[in-house]
mmCIF file of C-alpha atoms in Angstrom:
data_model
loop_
_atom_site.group_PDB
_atom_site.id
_atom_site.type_symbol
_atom_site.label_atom_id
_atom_site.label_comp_id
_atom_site.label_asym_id
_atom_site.label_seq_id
_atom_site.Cartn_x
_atom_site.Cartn_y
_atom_site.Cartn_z
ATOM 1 C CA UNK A 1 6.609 15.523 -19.827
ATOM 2 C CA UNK A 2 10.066 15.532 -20.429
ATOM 3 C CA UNK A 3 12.381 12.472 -19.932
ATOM 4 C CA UNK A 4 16.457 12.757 -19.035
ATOM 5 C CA UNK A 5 19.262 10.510 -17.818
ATOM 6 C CA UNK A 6 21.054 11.662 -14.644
ATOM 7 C CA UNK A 7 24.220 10.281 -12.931
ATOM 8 C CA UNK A 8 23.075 10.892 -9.497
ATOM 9 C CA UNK A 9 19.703 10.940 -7.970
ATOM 10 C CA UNK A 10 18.092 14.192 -7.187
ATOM 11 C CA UNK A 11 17.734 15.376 -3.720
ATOM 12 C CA UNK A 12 15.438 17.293 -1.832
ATOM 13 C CA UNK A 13 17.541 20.264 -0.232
ATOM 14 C CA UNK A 14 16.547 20.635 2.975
ATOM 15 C CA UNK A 15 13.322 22.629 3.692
ATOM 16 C CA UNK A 16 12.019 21.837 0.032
ATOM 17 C CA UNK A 17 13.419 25.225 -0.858
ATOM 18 C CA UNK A 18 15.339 24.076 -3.773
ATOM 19 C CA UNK A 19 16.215 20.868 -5.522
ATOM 20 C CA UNK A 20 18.130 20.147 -8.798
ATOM 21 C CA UNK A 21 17.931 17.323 -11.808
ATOM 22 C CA UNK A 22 21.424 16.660 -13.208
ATOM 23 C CA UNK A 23 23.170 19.512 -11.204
ATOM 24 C CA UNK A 24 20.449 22.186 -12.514
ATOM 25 C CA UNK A 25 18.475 24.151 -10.334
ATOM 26 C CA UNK A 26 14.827 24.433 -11.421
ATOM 27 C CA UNK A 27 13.786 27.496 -12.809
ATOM 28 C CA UNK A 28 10.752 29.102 -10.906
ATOM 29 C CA UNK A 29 6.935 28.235 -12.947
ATOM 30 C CA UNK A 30 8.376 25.066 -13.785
ATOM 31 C CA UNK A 31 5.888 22.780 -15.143
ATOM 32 C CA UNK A 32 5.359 18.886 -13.733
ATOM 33 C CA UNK A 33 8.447 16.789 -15.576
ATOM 34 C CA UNK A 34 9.635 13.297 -14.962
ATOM 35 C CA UNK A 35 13.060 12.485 -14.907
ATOM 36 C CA UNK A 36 15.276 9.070 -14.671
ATOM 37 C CA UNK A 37 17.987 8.969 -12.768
ATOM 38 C CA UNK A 38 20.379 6.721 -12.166
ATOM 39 C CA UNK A 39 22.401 6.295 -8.582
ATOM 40 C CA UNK A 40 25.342 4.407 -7.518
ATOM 41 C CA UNK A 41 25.140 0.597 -9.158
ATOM 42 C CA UNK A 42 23.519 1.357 -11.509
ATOM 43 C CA UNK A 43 19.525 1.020 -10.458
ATOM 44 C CA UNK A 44 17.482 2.907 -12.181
ATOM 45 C CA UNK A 45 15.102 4.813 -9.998
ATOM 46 C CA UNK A 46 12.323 6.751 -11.308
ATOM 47 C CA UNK A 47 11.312 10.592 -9.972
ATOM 48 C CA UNK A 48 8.511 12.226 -10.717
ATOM 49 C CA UNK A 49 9.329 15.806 -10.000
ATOM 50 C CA UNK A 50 6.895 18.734 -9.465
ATOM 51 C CA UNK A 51 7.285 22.124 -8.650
ATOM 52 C CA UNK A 52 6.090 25.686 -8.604
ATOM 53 C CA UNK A 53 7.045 29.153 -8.134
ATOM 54 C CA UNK A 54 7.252 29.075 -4.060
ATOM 55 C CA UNK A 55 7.817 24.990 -3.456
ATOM 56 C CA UNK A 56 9.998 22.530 -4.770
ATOM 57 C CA UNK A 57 9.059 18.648 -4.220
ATOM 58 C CA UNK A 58 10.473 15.652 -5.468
ATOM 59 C CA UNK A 59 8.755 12.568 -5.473
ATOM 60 C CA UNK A 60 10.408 8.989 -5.430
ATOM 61 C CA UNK A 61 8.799 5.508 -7.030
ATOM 62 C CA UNK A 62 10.222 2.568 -6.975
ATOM 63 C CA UNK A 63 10.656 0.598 -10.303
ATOM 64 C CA UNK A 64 8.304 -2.358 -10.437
ATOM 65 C CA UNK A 65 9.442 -5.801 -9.565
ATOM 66 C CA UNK A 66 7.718 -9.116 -10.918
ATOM 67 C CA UNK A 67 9.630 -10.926 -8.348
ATOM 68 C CA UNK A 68 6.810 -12.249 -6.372
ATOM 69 C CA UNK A 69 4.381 -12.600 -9.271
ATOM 70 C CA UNK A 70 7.063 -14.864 -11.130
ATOM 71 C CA UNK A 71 7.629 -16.685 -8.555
ATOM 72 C CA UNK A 72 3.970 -17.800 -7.734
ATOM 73 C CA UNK A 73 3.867 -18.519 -11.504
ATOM 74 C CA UNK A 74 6.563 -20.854 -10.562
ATOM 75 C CA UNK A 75 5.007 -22.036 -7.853
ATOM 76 C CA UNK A 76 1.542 -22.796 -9.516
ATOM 77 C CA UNK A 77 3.859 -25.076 -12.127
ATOM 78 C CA UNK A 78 5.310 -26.860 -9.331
ATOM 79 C CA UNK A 79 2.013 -27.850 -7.783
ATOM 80 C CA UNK A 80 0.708 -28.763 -11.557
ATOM 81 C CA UNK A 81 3.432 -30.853 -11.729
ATOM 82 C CA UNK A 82 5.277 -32.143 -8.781
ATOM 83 C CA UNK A 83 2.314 -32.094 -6.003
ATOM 84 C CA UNK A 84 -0.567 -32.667 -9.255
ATOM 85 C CA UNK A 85 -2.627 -30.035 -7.397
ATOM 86 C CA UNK A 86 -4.902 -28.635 -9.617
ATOM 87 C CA UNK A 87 -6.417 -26.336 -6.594
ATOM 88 C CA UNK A 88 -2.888 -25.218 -5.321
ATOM 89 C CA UNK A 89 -1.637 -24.826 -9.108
ATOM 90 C CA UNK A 90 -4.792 -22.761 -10.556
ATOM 91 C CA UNK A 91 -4.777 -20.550 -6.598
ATOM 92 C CA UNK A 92 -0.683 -19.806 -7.267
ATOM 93 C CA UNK A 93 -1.281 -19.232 -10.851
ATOM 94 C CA UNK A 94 -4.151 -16.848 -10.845
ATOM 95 C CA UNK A 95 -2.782 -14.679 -8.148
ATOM 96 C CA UNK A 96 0.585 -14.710 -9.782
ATOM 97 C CA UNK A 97 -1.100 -13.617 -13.168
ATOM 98 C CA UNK A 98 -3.236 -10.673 -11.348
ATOM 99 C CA UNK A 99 0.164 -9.519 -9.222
ATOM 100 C CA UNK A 100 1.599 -9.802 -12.668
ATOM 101 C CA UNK A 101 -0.935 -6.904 -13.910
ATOM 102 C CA UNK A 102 -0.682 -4.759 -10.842
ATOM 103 C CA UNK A 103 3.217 -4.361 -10.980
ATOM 104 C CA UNK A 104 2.570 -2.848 -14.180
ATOM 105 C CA UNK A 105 0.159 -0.029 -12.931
ATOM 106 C CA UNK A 106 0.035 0.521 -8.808
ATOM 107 C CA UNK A 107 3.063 2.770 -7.864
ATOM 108 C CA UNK A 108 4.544 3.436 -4.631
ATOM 109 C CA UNK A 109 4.693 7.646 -4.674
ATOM 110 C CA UNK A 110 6.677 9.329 -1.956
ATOM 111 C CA UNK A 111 6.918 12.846 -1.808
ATOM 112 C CA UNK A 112 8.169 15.028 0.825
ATOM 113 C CA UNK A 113 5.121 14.485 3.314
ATOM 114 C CA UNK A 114 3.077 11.065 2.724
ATOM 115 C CA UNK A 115 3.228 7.698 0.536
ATOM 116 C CA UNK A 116 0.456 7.726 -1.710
ATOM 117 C CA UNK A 117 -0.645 4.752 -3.835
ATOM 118 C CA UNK A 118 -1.140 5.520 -7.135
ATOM 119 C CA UNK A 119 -2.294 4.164 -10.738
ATOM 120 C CA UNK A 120 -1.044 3.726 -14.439
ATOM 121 C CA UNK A 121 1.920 6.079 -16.104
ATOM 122 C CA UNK A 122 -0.413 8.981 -15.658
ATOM 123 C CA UNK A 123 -0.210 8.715 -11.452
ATOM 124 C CA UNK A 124 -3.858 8.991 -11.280
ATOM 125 C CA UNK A 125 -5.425 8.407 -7.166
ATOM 126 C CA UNK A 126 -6.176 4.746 -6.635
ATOM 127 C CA UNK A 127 -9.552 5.592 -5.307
ATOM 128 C CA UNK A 128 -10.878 4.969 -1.597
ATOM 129 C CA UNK A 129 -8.850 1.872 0.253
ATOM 130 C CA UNK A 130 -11.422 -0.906 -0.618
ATOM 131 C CA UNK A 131 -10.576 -1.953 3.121
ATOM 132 C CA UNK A 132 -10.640 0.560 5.291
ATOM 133 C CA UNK A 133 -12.140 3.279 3.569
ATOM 134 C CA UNK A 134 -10.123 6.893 2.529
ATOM 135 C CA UNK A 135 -7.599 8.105 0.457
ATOM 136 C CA UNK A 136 -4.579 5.710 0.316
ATOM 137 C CA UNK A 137 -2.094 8.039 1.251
ATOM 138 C CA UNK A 138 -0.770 8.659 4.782
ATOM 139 C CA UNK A 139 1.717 11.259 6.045
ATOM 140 C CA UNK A 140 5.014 9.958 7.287
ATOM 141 C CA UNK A 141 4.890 11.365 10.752
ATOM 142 C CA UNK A 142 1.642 9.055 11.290
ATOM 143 C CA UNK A 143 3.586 5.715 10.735
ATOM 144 C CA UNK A 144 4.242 3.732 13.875
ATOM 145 C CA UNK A 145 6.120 1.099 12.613
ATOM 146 C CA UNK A 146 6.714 -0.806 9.107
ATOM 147 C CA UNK A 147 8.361 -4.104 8.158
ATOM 148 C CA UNK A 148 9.241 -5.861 5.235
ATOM 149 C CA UNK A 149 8.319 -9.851 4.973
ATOM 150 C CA UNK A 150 11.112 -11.424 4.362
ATOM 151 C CA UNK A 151 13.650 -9.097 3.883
ATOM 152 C CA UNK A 152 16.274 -12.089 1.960
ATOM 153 C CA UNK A 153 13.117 -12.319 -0.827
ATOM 154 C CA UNK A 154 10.277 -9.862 0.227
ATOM 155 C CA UNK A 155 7.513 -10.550 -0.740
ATOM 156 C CA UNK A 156 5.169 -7.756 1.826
ATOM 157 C CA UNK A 157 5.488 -4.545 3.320
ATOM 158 C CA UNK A 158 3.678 -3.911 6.579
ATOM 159 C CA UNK A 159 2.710 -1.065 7.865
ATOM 160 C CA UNK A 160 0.533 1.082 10.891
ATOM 161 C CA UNK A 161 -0.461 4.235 10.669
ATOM 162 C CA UNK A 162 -2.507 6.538 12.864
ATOM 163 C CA UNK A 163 -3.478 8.289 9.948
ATOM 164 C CA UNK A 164 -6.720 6.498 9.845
ATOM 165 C CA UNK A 165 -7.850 5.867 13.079
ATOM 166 C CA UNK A 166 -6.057 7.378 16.405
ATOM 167 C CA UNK A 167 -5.343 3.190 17.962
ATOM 168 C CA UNK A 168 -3.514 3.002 15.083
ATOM 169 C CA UNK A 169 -4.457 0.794 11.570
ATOM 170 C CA UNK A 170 -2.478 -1.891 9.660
ATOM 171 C CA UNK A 171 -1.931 -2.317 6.024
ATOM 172 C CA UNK A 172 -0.108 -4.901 4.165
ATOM 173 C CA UNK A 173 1.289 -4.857 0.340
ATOM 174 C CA UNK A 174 2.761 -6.770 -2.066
ATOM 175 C CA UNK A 175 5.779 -5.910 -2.972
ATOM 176 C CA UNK A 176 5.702 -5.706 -6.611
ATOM 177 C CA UNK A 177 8.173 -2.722 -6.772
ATOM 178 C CA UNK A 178 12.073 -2.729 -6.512
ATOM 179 C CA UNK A 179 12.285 -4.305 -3.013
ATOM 180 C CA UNK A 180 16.106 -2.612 -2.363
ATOM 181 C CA UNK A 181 14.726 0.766 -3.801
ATOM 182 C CA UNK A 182 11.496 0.582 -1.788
ATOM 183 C CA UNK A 183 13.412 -0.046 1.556
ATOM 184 C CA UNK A 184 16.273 2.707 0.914
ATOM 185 C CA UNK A 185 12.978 5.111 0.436
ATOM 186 C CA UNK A 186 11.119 4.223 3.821
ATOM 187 C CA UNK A 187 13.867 3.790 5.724
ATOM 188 C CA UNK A 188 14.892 7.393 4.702
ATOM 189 C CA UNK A 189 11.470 8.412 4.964
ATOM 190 C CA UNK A 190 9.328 6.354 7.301
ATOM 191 C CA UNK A 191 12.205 6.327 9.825
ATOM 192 C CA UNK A 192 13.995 3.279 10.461
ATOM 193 C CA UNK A 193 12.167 0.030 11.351
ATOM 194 C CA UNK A 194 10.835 -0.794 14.591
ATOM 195 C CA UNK A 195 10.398 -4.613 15.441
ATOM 196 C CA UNK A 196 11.007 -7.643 13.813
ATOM 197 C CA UNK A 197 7.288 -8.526 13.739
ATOM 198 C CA UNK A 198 4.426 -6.427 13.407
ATOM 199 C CA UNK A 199 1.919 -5.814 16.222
ATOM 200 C CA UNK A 200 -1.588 -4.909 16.588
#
């Protein structure tokens, strides 16, 4: 894989007929490359771009975030020593410590037709949802509604999707990527958000 810097974030041109890293178009037989690029303010976003002869797709992750996991490491010292909770410290600080491991591997992969879940630098599939069964991916035009909890600090993503079963089914995430980056992606991609809460 190759890695760049770009000034501007590459877009998909509409249809997926062409897209461009750095103001270049891709040549045709392109292999898989990954580049960094860098938008307004200066957050770095990661792309993961693929093509091939006849398509052109561009896939977005977010940057992890150990917001969250931090902060129940925090919390787990507070309850150690302010509340002298050993339960409450050793719940806070083993769930910050795992959160802490997962930011480093489980991405958040949009491309242009579904948000997949996958794992480690190599973007290998997460395996079936331990949950609900299937792959963890779901198309966009299957989401009913998504919401991020709280959006001042947020700490999960909710989301239903008729993907895996016609009523509709829920899933909820930490958010343990860029929280900003994650919500410019959805909201772009997902369609804007629905309600306030979520609903069965």
């Amino acid at each position: 894989s190759t890695t760049t810097e770009c000034r501007r974030m590459t877009r998909v041109v509409a249809g997926g007929a062409r897209a461009s890293t750095c103001g270049a178009s891709l040549p045709a037989g392109l292999r898989p490359k990954r580049v960094v690029a860098r938008p307004r303010g200066g957050t770095t976003t990661r792309l993961v771009v693929r093509a091939s002869p006849d398509t052109r797709e561009t896939t977005v992750i977010p940057e992890p975030s150990y917001n969250v996991p931090l902060g129940l490491v925090g919390l787990s010292g507070i309850s150690a020593i302010g509340l002298k909770s050993v339960t409450l410290s050793g719940l806070f600080g083993v769930l910050g410590l795992f959160l802490l491991f997962q930011a480093q591997r489980v991405k958040f992969c949009f491309d242009d037709e579904a948000l997949e879940v996958l794992i480690g630098d190599q973007l290998e599939e997460s395996g079936p949802n331990a949950f609900v069964g299937g792959r963890n991916r779901w198309k966009y035009d299957t989401f009913v509604n998504w919401e991020f909890w709280w959006p001042g600090f947020p700490c999960l993503v909710y989301f239903k999707e008729t993907q895996t079963k016609p009523e509709g089914q829920i899933h909820f995430f930490p958010i343990i990527m860029d929280g900003e980056q994650l919500y410019d992606v959805m909201r772009e991609r997902c369609g804007s958000s629905q309600n306030s809460l979520p609903e069965n």
